[in-house]
Coordinates of C-alpha atoms and ligand atoms in Angstrom, one line a residue:
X20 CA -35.1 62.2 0.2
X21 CA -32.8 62.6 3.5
X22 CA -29.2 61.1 3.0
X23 CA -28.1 59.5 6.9
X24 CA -26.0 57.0 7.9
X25 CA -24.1 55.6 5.4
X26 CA -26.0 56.9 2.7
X27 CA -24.2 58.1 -0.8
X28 CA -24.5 59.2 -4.2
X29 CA -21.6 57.3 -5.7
X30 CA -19.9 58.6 -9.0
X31 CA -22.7 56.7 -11.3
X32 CA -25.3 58.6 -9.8
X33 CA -26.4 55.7 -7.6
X34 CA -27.2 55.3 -4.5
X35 CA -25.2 53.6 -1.6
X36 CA -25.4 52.5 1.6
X37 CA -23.0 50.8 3.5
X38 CA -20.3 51.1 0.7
X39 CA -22.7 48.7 -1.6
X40 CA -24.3 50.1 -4.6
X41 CA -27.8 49.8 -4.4
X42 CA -28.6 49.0 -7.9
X43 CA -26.3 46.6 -7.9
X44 CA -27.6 44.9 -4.5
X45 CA -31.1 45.0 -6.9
X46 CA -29.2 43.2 -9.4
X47 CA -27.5 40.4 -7.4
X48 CA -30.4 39.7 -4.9
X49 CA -33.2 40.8 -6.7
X50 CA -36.1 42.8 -5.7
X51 CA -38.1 43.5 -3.5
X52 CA -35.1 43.2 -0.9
X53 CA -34.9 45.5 2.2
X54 CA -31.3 46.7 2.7
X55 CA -30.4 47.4 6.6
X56 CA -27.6 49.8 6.9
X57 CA -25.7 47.7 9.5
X58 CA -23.2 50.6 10.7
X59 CA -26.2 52.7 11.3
X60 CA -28.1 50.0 13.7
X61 CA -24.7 49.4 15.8
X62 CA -24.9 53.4 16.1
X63 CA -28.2 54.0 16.9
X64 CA -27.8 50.9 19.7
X65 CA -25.1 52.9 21.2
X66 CA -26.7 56.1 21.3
X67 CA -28.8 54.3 24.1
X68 CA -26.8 52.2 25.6
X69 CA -23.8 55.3 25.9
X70 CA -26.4 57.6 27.1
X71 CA -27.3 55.3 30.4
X72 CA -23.8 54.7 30.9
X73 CA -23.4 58.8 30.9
X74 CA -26.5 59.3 32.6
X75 CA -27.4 56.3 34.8
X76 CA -25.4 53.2 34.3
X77 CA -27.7 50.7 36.5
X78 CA -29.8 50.6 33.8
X79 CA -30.7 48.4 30.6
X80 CA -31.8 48.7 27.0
X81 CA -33.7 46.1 25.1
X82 CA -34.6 45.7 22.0
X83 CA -38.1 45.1 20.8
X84 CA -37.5 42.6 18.4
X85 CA -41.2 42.6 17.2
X86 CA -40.1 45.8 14.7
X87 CA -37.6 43.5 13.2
X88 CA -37.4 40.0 14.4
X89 CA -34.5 38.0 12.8
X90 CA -31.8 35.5 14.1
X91 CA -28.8 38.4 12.9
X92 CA -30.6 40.6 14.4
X93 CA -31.2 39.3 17.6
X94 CA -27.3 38.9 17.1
X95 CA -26.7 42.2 16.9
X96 CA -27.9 43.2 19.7
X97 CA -26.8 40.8 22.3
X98 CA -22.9 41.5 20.7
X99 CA -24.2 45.1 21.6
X100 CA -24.8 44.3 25.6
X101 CA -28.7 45.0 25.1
X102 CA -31.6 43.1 26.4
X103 CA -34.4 41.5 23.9
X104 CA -38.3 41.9 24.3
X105 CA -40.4 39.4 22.4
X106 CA -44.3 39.0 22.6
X107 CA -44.4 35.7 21.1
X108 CA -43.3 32.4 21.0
X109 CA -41.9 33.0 17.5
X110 CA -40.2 35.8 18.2
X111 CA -38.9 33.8 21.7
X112 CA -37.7 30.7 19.5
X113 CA -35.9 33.0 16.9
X114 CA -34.3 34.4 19.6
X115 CA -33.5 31.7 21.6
X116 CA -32.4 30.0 18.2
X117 CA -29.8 32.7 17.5
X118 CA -28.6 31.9 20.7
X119 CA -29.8 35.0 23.0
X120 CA -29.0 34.9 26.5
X121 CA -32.4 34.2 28.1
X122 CA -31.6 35.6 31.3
X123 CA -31.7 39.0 28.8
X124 CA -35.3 38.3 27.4
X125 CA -38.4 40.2 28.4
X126 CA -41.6 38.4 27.2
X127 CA -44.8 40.7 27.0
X128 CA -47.9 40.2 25.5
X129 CA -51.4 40.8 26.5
X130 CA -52.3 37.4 25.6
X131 CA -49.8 35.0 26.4
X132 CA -50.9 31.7 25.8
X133 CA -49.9 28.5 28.4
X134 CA -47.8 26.9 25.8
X135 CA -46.0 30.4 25.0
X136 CA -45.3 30.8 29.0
X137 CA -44.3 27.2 29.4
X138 CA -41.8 28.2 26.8
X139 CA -40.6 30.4 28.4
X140 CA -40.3 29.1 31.9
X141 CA -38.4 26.3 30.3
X142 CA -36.2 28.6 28.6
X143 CA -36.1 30.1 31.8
X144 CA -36.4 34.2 30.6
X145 CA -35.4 36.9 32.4
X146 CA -38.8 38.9 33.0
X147 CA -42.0 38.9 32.4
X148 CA -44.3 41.4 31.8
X149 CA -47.4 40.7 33.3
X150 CA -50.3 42.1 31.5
X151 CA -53.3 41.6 33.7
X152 CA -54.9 39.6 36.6
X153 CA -55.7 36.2 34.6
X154 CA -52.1 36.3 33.2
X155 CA -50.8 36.7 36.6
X156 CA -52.6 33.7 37.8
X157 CA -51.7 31.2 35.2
X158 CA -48.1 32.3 35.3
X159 CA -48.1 31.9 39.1
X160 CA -50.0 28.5 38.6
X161 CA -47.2 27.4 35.8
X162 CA -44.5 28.6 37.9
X163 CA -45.2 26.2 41.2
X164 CA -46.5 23.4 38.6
X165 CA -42.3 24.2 37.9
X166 CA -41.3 24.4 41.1
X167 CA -39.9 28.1 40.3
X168 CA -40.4 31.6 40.9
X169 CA -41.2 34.0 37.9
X170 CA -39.6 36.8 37.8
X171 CA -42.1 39.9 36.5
X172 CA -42.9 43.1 36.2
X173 CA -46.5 44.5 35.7
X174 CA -48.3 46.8 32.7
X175 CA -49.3 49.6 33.9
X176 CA -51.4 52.3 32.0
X177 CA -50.3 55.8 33.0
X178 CA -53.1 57.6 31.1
X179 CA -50.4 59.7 29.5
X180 CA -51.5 60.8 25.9
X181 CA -48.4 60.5 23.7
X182 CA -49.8 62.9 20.8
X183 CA -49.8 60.5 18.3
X184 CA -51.7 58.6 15.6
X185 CA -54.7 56.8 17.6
X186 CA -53.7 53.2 16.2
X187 CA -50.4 53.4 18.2
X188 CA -51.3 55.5 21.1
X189 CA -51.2 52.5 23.9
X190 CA -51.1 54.3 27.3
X191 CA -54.8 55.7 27.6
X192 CA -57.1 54.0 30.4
X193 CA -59.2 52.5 27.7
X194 CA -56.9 49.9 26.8
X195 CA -56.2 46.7 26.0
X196 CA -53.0 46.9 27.1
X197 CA -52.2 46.5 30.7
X198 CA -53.8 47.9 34.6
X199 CA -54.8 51.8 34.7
X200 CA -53.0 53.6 37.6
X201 CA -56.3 55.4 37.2
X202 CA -58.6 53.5 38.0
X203 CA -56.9 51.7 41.4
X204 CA -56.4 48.4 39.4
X205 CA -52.5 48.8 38.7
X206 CA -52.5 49.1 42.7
X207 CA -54.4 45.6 43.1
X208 CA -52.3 44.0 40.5
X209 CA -48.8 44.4 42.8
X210 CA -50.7 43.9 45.7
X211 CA -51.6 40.5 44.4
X212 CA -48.1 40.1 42.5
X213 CA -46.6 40.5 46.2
X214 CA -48.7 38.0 47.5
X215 CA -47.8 35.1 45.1
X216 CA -45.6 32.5 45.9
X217 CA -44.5 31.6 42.4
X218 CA -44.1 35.3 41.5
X219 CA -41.2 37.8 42.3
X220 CA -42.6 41.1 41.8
X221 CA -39.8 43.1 40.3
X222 CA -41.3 46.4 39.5
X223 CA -43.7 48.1 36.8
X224 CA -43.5 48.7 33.1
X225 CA -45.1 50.8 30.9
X226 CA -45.2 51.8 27.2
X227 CA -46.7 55.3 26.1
X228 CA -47.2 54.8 22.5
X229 CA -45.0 54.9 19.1
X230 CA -43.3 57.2 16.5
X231 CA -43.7 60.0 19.6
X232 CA -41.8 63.4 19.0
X233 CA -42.0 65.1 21.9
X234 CA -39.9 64.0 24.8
X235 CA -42.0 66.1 27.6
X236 CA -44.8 62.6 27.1
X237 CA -41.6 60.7 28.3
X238 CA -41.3 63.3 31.1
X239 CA -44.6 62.8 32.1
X240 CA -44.8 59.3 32.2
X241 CA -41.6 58.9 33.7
X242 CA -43.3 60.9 36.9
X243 CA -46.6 59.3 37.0
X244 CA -44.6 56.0 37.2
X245 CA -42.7 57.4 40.1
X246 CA -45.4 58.8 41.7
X247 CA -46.9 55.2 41.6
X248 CA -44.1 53.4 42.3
X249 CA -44.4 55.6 45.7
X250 CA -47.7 54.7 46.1
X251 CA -46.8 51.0 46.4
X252 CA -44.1 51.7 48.4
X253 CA -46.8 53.5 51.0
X254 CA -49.7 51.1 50.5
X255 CA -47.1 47.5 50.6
X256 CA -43.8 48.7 51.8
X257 CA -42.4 47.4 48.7
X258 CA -39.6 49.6 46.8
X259 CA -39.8 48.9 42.9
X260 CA -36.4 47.6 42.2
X261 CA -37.2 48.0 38.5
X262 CA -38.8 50.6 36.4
X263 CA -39.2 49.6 32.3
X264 CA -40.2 53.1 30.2
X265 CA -41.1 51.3 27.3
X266 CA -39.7 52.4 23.5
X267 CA -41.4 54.8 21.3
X268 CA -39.2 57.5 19.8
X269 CA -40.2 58.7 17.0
X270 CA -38.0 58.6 13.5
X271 CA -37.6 61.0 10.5
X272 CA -39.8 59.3 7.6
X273 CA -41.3 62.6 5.6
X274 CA -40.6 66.1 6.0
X275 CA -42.3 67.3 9.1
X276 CA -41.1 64.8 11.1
X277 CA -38.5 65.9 13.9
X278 CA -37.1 63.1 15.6
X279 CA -35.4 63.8 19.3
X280 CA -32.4 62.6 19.5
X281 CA -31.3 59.7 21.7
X282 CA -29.4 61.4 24.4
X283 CA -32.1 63.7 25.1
X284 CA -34.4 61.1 25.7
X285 CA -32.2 59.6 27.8
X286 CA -31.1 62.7 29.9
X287 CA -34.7 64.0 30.3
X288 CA -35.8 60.4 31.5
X289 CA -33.3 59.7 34.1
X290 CA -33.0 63.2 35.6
X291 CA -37.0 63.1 36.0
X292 CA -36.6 59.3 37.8
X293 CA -34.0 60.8 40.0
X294 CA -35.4 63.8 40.9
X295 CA -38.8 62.0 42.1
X296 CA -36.7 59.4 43.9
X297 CA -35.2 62.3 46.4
X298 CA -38.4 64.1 46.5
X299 CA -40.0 61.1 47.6
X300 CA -37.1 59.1 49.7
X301 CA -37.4 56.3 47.3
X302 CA -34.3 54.3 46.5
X303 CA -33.0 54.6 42.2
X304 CA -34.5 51.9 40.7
X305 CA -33.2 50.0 37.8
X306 CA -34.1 51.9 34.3
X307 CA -35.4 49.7 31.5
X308 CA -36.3 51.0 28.3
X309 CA -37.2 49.1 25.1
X310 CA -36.2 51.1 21.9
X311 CA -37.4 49.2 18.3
X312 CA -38.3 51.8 15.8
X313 CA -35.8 54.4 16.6
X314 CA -32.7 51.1 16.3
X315 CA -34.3 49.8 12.5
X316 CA -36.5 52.3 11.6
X317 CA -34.3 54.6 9.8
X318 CA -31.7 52.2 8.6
X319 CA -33.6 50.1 6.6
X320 CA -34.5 50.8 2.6
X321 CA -36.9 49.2 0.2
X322 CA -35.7 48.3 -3.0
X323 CA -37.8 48.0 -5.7
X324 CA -38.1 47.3 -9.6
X325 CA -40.7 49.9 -11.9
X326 CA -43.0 48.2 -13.5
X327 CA -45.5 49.3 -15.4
X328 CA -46.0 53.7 -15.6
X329 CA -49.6 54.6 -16.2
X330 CA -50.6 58.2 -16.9
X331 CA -53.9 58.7 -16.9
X332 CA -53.7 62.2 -18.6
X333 CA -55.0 65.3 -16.5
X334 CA -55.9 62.9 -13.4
X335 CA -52.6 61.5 -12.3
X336 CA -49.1 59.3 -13.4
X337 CA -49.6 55.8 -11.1
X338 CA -45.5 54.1 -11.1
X339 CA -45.9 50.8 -10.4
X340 CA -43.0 48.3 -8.4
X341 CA -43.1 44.6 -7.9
X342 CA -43.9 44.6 -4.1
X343 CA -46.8 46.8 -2.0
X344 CA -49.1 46.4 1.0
X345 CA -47.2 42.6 1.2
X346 CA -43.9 44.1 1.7
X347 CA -45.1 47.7 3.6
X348 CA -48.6 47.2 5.3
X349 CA -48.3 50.9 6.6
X350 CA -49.1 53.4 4.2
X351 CA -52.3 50.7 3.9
X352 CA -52.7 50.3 7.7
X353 CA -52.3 53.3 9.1
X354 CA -52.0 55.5 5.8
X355 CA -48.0 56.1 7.1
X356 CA -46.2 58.5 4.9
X357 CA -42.6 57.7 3.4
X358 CA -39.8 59.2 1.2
X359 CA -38.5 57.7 -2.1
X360 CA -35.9 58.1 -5.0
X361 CA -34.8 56.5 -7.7
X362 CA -31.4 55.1 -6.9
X363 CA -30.2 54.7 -10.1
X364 CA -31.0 58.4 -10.9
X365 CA -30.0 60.0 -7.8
X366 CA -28.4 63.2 -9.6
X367 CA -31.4 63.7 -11.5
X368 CA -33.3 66.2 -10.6
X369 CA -37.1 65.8 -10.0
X370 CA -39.6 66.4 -12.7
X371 CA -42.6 64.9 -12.8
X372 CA -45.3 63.9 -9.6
X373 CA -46.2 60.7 -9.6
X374 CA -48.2 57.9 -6.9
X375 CA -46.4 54.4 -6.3
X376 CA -48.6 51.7 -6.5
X377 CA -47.7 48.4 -5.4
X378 CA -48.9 45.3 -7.5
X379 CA -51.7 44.4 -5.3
X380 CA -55.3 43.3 -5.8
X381 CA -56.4 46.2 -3.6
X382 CA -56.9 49.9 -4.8
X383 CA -55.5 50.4 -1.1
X384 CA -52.5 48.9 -2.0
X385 CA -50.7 52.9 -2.4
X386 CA -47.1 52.9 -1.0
X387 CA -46.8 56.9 -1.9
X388 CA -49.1 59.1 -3.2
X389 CA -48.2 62.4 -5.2
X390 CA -44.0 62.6 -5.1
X391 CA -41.4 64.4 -7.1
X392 CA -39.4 61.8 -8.9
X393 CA -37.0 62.4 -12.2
X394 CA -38.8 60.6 -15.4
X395 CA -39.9 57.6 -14.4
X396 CA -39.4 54.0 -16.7
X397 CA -39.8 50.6 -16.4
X398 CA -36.5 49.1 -15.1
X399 CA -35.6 51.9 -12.6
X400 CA -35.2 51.2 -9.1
X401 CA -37.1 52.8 -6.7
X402 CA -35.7 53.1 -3.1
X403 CA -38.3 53.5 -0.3
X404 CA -36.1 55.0 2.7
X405 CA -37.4 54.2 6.7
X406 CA -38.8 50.7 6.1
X407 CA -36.7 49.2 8.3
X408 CA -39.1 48.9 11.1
X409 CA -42.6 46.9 10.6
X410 CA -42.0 46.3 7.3
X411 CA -40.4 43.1 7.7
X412 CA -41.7 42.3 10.2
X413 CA -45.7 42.8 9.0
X414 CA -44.6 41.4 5.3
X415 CA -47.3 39.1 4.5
X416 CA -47.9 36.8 1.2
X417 CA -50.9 37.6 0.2
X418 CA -51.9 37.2 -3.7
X419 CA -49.4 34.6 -2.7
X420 CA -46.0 37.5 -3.0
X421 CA -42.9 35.8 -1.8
X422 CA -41.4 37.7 1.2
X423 CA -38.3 39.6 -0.3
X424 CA -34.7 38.7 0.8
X425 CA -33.0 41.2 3.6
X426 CA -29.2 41.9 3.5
X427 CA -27.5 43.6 6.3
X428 CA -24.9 46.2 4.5
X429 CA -21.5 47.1 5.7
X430 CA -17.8 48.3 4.4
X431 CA -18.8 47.3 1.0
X432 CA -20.0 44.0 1.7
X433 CA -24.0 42.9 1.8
X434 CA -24.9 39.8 3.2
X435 CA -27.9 38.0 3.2
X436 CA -29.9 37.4 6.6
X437 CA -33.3 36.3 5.1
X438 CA -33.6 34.6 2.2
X439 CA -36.6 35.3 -0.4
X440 CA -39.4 33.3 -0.2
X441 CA -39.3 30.8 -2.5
X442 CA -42.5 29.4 -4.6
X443 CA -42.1 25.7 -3.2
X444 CA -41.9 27.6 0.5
X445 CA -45.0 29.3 -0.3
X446 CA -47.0 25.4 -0.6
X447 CA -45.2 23.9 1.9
X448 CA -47.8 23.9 4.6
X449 CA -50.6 23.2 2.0
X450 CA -52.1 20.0 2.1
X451 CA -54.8 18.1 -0.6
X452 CA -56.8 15.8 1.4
X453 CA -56.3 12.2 -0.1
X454 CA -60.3 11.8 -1.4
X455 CA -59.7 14.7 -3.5
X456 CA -56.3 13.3 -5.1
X457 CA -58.5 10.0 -6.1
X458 CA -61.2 12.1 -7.0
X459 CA -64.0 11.5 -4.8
X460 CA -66.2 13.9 -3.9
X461 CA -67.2 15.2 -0.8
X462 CA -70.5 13.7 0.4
X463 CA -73.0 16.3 1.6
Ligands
LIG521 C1 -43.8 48.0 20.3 C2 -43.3 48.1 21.7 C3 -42.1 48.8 21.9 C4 -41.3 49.4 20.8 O1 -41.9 50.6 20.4 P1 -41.2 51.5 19.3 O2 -42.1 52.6 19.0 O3 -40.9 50.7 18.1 O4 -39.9 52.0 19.9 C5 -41.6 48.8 23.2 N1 -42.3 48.2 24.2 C6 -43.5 47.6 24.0 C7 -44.2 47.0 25.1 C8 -44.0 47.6 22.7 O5 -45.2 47.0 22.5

């Protein structure tokens, strides 16, 4: 396991993050509980926002608050200066409830529905992110309905492959997401967008994929968006004021992994949009990009209690915790790989290979297969490192699992920002239709 950020090995051999012992974080707020290393997200939100100041200061990063959507959160990132992307009206309302500027909201979505616009039009966001030609229609119907102008960008699909695992590769022409440059119909979208009276066509947006290592995809897709933003410049004579890159950086989860860091990104991105702008007389448009994993991913931690250890002598040694698949849907989803330890046995050296199971009804339900740990018993707690983007976030209750607590960790203080589900939350949407309280039957 990689120590980073405020990661130690205090003198009992435990582990510690943000000055708090994690063992006893298990202890206080029980487990499952996802620990976000709060020193660590401020950094990692001023590694962007410090590089466009360096680099290219008209310029803005947003968050996408899908990878982690909470009200501290969304906190945490307007106190940094940063801009908010939601794709749905609950992630719009738990922003909006935290108190978010909505002038610093971009809502995407390929399938936003009227209420989730009207929403937002009475919120009155920044930007929107217009997906397609019927969204682009009823957003242009809702906005005169208002008497208002939308303010919008378009999805574009720059056909860039971003090397990466097919699930999260979004940028291919074959996709649900957004108009192919390719094809001519990203070029009839702004041609439309520019004829819309309820729409202000702001520029064009688009998102090469996740988890991506290697920054010359960036390159690429930051000059195929140029080259297009030309092209409407040539075919309408308008000048995008506003060109959104998308997020996508990749994080360090299991060895192989080789993240790139921050500043490089940013460097390589707004030398390649400024180089295309003199070759092609165009003015500097506004950079937008929209960072989730690479802010959470890497400083957030599962913790988890041992349960039952099974060895199942010459095949294999299954450890099992109290969470799974309803806590970390990726290893299931996508079979993503992570790092673990035990943090109450962090000098301990590794002896034995064992899988994690989690305590769902699936045999899927695998949060690690084959890892070194020290000897393994009931009672130790196991710390899952990287969870901190869609984990959260894609925690579901099946078998009816309560969603664990999250604390945000700092100077030797953890505080609570979710609370754990509790039981009674877990029925408070369930109803038992009245005939079946008296005991009537239902009439075939
Ligand atoms: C998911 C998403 C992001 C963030 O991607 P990361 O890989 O988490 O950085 C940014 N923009 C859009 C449109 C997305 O869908």
């Amino acid at each position: 396991m990689n120590l980073h950020g405020t990661m130690r090995i205090n003198q009992a051999g435990h582990l510690e993050i943000g000055g708090c012992d994690t063992v006893e974080l298990a202890r206080q707020f029980g487990t499952p509980l996802y620990v976000m290393d709060e020193a660590l997200l401020r950094e990692n939100c001023r590694a962007y926002v410090e590089s466009f100041q360096k680099h290219y200061p008209n310029a803005e990063v947003i968050y996408a608050s899908k990878v982690f959507s909470t009200m501290a959160m969304c906190r945490l990132v307007a106190e940094e200066g940063m801009g908010l992307d939601v794709v749905s009206g609950g992630e719009l309302y738990t922003a909006l409830a935290s108190g978010f500027p909505a002038n610093r909201i971009y809502f995407h979505g390929n399938n936003k529905s009227p209420e989730e616009l009207e929403m937002a039009l009475e919120a009155r966001v920044g930007r929107y992110v217009v997906d397609n030609f019927s969204e682009l229609d009823l957003l242009n119907e809702l906005a005169r309905q208002r008497k208002t102008k939308a303010k919008i960008l378009i999805r574009v699909s720059p056909g860039i492959d971003a090397h990466t695992h097919h699930y999260i590769k979004t940028g291919m022409i074959d996709s649900k997401f957004g108009l192919a440059i390719a094809n001519g119909q990203a070029l009839m979208g702004a041609e439309k967008a520019l004829g819309m009276k309820n729409l202000e066509f702001k520029g064009i947006h688009c998102h090469i994929g996740s988890q991506i290592f290697d920054l010359n995809s960036y390159k690429e897709a930051a000059a195929t968006m140029m080259a297009f933003v030309k092209e409407i410049k040539t075919k309408t004579g308008y000048a995008c004021e506003e060109l959104n890159l998308g997020g996508g950086l990749g994080i360090y989860y299991t060895e192989g992994d080789s993240p790139q860091p921050i500043g490089e990104l940013v460097a390589l991105m707004t030398k390649t949009v400024r180089e295309a702008a003199t070759a092609n007389n165009l003015p500097l448009p506004k950079i937008i990009v929209e960072p989730g994993r690479s802010i959470v991913g890497e400083a957030g931690v599962t913790l988890y209690t041992v349960g039952s250890v099974k060895d199942i002598p010459g095949i294999r040694k299954y450890v099992a915790v109290d969470g799974g698949m309803t806590d970390n849907p990726r290893p299931a989803l996508y079979q993503a790989k992570y790092e673990a330890a035990l943090a109450n046995k962090m000098n301990v050296p590794g002896e034995e290979t064992v899988s994690i199971a989690g305590k769902c009804c699936e045999s899927g339900d695998m949060l690690i297969w084959d890892i070194e740990l020290p000897p393994t018993v009931p009672g130790d707690i196991l710390v899952v490192t990287s969870t901190g983007a869609y984990n959260y976030s894609m925690a579901s209750n099946y078998n009816r699992n309560r969603r664990p607590a999250v604390v945000f960790a700092c100077g030797g203080k953890a505080e609570l920002v979710v609370r754990r589900e509790s039981y009674e939350d877990l029925i408070r949407n369930d109803l038992v239709p009245e005939r079946m309280q008296n005991k009537v039957a239902c009439l075939a």
